[in-house]
Coordinates of C-alpha atoms and ligand atoms in Angstrom, one line a residue:
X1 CA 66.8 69.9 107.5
X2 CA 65.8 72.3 110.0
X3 CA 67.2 75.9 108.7
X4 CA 65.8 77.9 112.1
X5 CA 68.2 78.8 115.4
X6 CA 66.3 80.3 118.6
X7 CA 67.1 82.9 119.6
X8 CA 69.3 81.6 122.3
X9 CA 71.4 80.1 119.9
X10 CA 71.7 83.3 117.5
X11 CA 72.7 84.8 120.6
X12 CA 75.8 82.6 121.1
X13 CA 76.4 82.1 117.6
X14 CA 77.2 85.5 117.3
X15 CA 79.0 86.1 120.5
X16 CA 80.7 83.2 119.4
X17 CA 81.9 84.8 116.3
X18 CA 82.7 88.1 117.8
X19 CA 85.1 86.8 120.0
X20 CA 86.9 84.7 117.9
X21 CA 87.2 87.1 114.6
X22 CA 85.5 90.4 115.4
X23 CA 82.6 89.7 112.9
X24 CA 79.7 90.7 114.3
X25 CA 76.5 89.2 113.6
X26 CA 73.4 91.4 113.2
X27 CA 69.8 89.8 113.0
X28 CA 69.9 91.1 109.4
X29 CA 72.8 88.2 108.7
X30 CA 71.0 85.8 109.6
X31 CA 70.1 84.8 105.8
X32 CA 73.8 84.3 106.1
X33 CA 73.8 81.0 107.8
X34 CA 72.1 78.8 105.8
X35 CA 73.9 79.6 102.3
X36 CA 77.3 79.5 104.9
X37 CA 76.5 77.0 107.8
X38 CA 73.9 74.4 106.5
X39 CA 77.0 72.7 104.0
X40 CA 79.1 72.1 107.3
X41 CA 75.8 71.1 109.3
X42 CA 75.4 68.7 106.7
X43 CA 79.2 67.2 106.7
X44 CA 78.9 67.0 110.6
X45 CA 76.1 64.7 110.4
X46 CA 74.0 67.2 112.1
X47 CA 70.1 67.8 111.6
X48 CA 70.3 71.4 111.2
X49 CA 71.8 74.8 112.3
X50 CA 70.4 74.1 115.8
X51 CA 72.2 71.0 116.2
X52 CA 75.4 72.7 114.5
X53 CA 75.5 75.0 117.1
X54 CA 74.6 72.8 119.9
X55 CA 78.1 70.8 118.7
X56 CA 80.2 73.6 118.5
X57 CA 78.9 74.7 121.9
X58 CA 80.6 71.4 123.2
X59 CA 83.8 71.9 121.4
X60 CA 84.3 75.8 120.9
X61 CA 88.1 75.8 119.8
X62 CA 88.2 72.9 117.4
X63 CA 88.8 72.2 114.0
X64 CA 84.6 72.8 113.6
X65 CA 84.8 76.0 115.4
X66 CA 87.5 77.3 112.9
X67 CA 85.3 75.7 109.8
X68 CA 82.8 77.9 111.1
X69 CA 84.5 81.0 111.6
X70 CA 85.7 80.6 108.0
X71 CA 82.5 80.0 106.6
X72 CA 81.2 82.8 108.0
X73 CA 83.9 85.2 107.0
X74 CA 83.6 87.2 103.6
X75 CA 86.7 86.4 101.0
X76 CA 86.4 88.2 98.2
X77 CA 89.6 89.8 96.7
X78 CA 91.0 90.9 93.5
X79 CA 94.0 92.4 91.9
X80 CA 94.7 95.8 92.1
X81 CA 91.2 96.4 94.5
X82 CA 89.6 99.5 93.2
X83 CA 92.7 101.3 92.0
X84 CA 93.1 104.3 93.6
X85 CA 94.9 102.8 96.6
X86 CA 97.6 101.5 94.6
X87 CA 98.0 104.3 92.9
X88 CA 98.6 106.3 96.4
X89 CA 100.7 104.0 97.1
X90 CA 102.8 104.4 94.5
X91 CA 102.8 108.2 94.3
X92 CA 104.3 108.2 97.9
X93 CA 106.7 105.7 97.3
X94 CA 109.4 107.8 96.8
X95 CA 108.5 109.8 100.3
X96 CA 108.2 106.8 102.2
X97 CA 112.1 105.9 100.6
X98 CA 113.3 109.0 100.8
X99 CA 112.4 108.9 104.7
X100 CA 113.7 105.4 105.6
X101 CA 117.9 105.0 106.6
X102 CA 119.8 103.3 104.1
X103 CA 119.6 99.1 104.6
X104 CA 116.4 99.4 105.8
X105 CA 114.0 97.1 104.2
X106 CA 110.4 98.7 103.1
X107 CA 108.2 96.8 105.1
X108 CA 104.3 96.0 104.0
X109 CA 101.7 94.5 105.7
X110 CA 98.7 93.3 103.6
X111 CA 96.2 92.9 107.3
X112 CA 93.3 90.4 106.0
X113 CA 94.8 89.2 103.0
X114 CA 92.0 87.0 101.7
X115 CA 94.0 85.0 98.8
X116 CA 96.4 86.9 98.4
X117 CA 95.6 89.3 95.5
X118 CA 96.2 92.5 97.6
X119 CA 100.2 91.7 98.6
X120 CA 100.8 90.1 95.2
X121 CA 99.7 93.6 93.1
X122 CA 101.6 95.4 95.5
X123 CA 104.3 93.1 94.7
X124 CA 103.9 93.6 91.0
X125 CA 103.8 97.1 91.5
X126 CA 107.1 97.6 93.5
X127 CA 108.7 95.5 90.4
X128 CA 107.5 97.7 88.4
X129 CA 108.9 100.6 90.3
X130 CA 112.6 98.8 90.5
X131 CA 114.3 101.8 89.4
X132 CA 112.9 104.4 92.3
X133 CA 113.6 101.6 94.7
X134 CA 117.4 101.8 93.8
X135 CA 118.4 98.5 95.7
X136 CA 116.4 98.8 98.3
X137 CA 114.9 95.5 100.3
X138 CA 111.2 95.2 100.2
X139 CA 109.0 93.2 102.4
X140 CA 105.7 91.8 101.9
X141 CA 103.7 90.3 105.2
X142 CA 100.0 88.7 104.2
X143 CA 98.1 87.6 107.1
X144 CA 94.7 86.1 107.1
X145 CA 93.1 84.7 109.8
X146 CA 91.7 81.3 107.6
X147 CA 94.6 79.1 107.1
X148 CA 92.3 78.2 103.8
X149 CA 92.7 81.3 102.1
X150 CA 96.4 81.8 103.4
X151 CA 97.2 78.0 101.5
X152 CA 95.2 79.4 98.4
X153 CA 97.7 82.8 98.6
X154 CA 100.8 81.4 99.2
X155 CA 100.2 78.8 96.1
X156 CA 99.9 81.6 93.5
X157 CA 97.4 79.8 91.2
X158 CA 94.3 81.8 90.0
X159 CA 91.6 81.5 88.3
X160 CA 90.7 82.9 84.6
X161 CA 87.8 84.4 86.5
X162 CA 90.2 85.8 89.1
X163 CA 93.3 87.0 86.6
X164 CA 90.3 89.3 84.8
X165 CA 89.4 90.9 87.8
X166 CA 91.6 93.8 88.3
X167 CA 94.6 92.5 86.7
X168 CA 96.1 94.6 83.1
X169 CA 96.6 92.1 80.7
X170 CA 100.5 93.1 80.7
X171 CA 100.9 92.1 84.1
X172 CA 99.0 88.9 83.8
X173 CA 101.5 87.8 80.6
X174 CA 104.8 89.4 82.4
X175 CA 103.9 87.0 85.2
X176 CA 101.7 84.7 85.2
X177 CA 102.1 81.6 83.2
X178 CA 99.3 79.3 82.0
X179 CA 98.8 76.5 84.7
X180 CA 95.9 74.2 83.2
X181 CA 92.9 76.2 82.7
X182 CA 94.5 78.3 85.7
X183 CA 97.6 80.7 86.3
X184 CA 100.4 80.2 88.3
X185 CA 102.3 83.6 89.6
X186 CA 105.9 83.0 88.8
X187 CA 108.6 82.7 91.5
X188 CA 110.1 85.9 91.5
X189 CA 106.7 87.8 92.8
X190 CA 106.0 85.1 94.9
X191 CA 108.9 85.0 96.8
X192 CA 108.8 88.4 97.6
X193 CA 105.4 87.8 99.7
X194 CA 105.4 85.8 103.2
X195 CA 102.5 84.6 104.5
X196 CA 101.6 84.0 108.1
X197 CA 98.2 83.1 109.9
X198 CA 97.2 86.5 112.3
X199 CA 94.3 87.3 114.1
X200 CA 93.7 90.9 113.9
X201 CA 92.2 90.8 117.4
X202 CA 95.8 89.8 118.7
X203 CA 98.4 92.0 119.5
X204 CA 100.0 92.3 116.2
X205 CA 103.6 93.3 118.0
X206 CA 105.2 90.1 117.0
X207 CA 104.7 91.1 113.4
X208 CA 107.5 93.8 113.7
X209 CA 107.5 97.1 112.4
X210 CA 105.4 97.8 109.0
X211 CA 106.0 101.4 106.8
X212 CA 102.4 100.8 105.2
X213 CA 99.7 99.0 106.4
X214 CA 97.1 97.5 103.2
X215 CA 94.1 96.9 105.6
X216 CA 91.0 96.4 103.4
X217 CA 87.7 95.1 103.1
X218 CA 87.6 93.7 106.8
X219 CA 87.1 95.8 109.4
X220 CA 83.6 97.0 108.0
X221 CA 82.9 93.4 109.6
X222 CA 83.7 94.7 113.2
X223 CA 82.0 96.7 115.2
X224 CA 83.1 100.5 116.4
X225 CA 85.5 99.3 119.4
X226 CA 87.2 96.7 117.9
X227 CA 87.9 98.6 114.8
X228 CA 88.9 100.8 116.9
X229 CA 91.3 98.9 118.9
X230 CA 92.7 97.1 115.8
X231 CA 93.4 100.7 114.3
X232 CA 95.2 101.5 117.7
X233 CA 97.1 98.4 117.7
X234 CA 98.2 99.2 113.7
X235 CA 99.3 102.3 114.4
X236 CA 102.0 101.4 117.6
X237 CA 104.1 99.1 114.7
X238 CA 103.9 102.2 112.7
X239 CA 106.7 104.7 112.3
X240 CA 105.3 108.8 112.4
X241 CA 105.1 108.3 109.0
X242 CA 103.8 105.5 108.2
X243 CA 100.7 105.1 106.0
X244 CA 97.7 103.0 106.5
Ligands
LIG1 C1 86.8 90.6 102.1 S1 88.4 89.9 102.4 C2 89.5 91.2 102.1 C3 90.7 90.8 101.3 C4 91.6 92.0 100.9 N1 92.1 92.8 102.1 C5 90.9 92.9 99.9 O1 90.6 94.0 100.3 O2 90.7 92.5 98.8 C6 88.3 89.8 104.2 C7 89.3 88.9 104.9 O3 89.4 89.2 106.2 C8 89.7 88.0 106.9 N2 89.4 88.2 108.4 C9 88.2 88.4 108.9 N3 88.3 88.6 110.2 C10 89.6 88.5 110.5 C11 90.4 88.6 111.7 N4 89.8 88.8 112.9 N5 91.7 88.5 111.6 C12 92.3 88.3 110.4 N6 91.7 88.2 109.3 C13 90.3 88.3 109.3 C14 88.9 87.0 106.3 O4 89.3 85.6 106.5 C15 89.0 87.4 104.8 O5 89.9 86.7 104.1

């Protein structure tokens, strides 16, 4: 199977990309494609990445063209990612309370949520911290842009591999139970977490109004104006307050 693209269709590939998820391309990806692209080549019956491209030139907003946007997009997440922002987090919980008038739910926005480990932990954590919520609503907002990895959040289950990534062993028997040789997040932390499928290159108004913004591991994928403009658009659903 032929594993080269010409230049011409690097070229649209990644303009291709850009546009639809802000991931820009560089020539150094292109090792990318093959580990990423060839499997789909291969279920489309086609000879190789130049004749993947070719289809998906013919039929750029179809089920293909979202297959290939998720391929190429970098899902890796894990409980509690690298600590310290959680940890924030909590330390200006009671600030970010303090500030908000009474009724008012707490409202978090998990941007890029991969599977769902980031707006789970922060659900943990806010259980956790019941007491200095006294009563208070709290709402947790995952969006991805893969409907793949959204399915995979919004089910809860994990892997043994991905509960010993991150995750204290107390939280993982408080709530988790054993599902198979996987485990399940029980209902109570689930349902505190909605899910939703959100481009971060739309205008995120319809979202509503978020306190904190959880928005991790993705933009290092865009380029300087678009992280810029996402930033921008963050910022107008955000009171003066408001943390990102
Ligand atoms: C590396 S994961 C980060 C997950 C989580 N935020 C974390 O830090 O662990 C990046 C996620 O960004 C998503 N993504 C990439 N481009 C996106 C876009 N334009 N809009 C929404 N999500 C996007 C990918 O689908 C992927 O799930």
């Amino acid at each position: 199977m032929s594993q080269i693209l010409t230049p011409a269709s690097f070229s649209w590939l990644a303009d291709f990309l850009k546009a639809k998820s802000g991931l820009v391309l560089g020539p150094d990806k292109q090792y990318l494609l093959d580990s990423r692209l060839l499997p789909i080549a291969r279920s489309e019956g086609c000879a190789g990445l130049e004749a993947l491209v070719a289809k998906l030139r013919a039929q750029p907003s179809s089920k293909l063209a979202s297959a290939v946007v998720d391929a190429m997009t970098t899902n890796e997440s894990f409980f509690f990612r690298d600590g310290k922002p959680f940890e924030h987090f909590k330390a200006i919980l009671p600030r970010l309370l303090a500030g908000k008038p009474a009724g008012q739910p707490l409202r978090i926005w998990s941007a890029a949520c991969s599977t769902g480990q980031e707006a789970y932990s922060l659900a943990m954590l806010l259980t956790e911290a019941k007491a200095m919520l006294g009563g208070r609503g709290v709402e947790i907002l995952g969006t991805d842009l893969s409907a793949e990895v959204l399915a995979r959040a919004k089910d809860g289950l994990y892997t043994q591999f991905e509960v010993q990534r991150g995750l204290p062993v107390t939280h993982l028997v408080k709530y988790f139970t054993k599902d198979g040789s996987n485990w399940k997040l029980k209902d109570p932390i689930r349902a505190m977490v909605s899910w939703r499928a959100w481009n971060l290159l739309d205008d995120p108004t319809p979202l509503g109004r978020f306190d904190v913004v959880f928005c991790r591991n993705v933009l290092i994928y865009f380029d300087q104006p678009t992280k810029g403009k996402v930033l921008e658009s963050m910022a107008k659903l955000m009171p003066p307050d408001g943390v990102l």
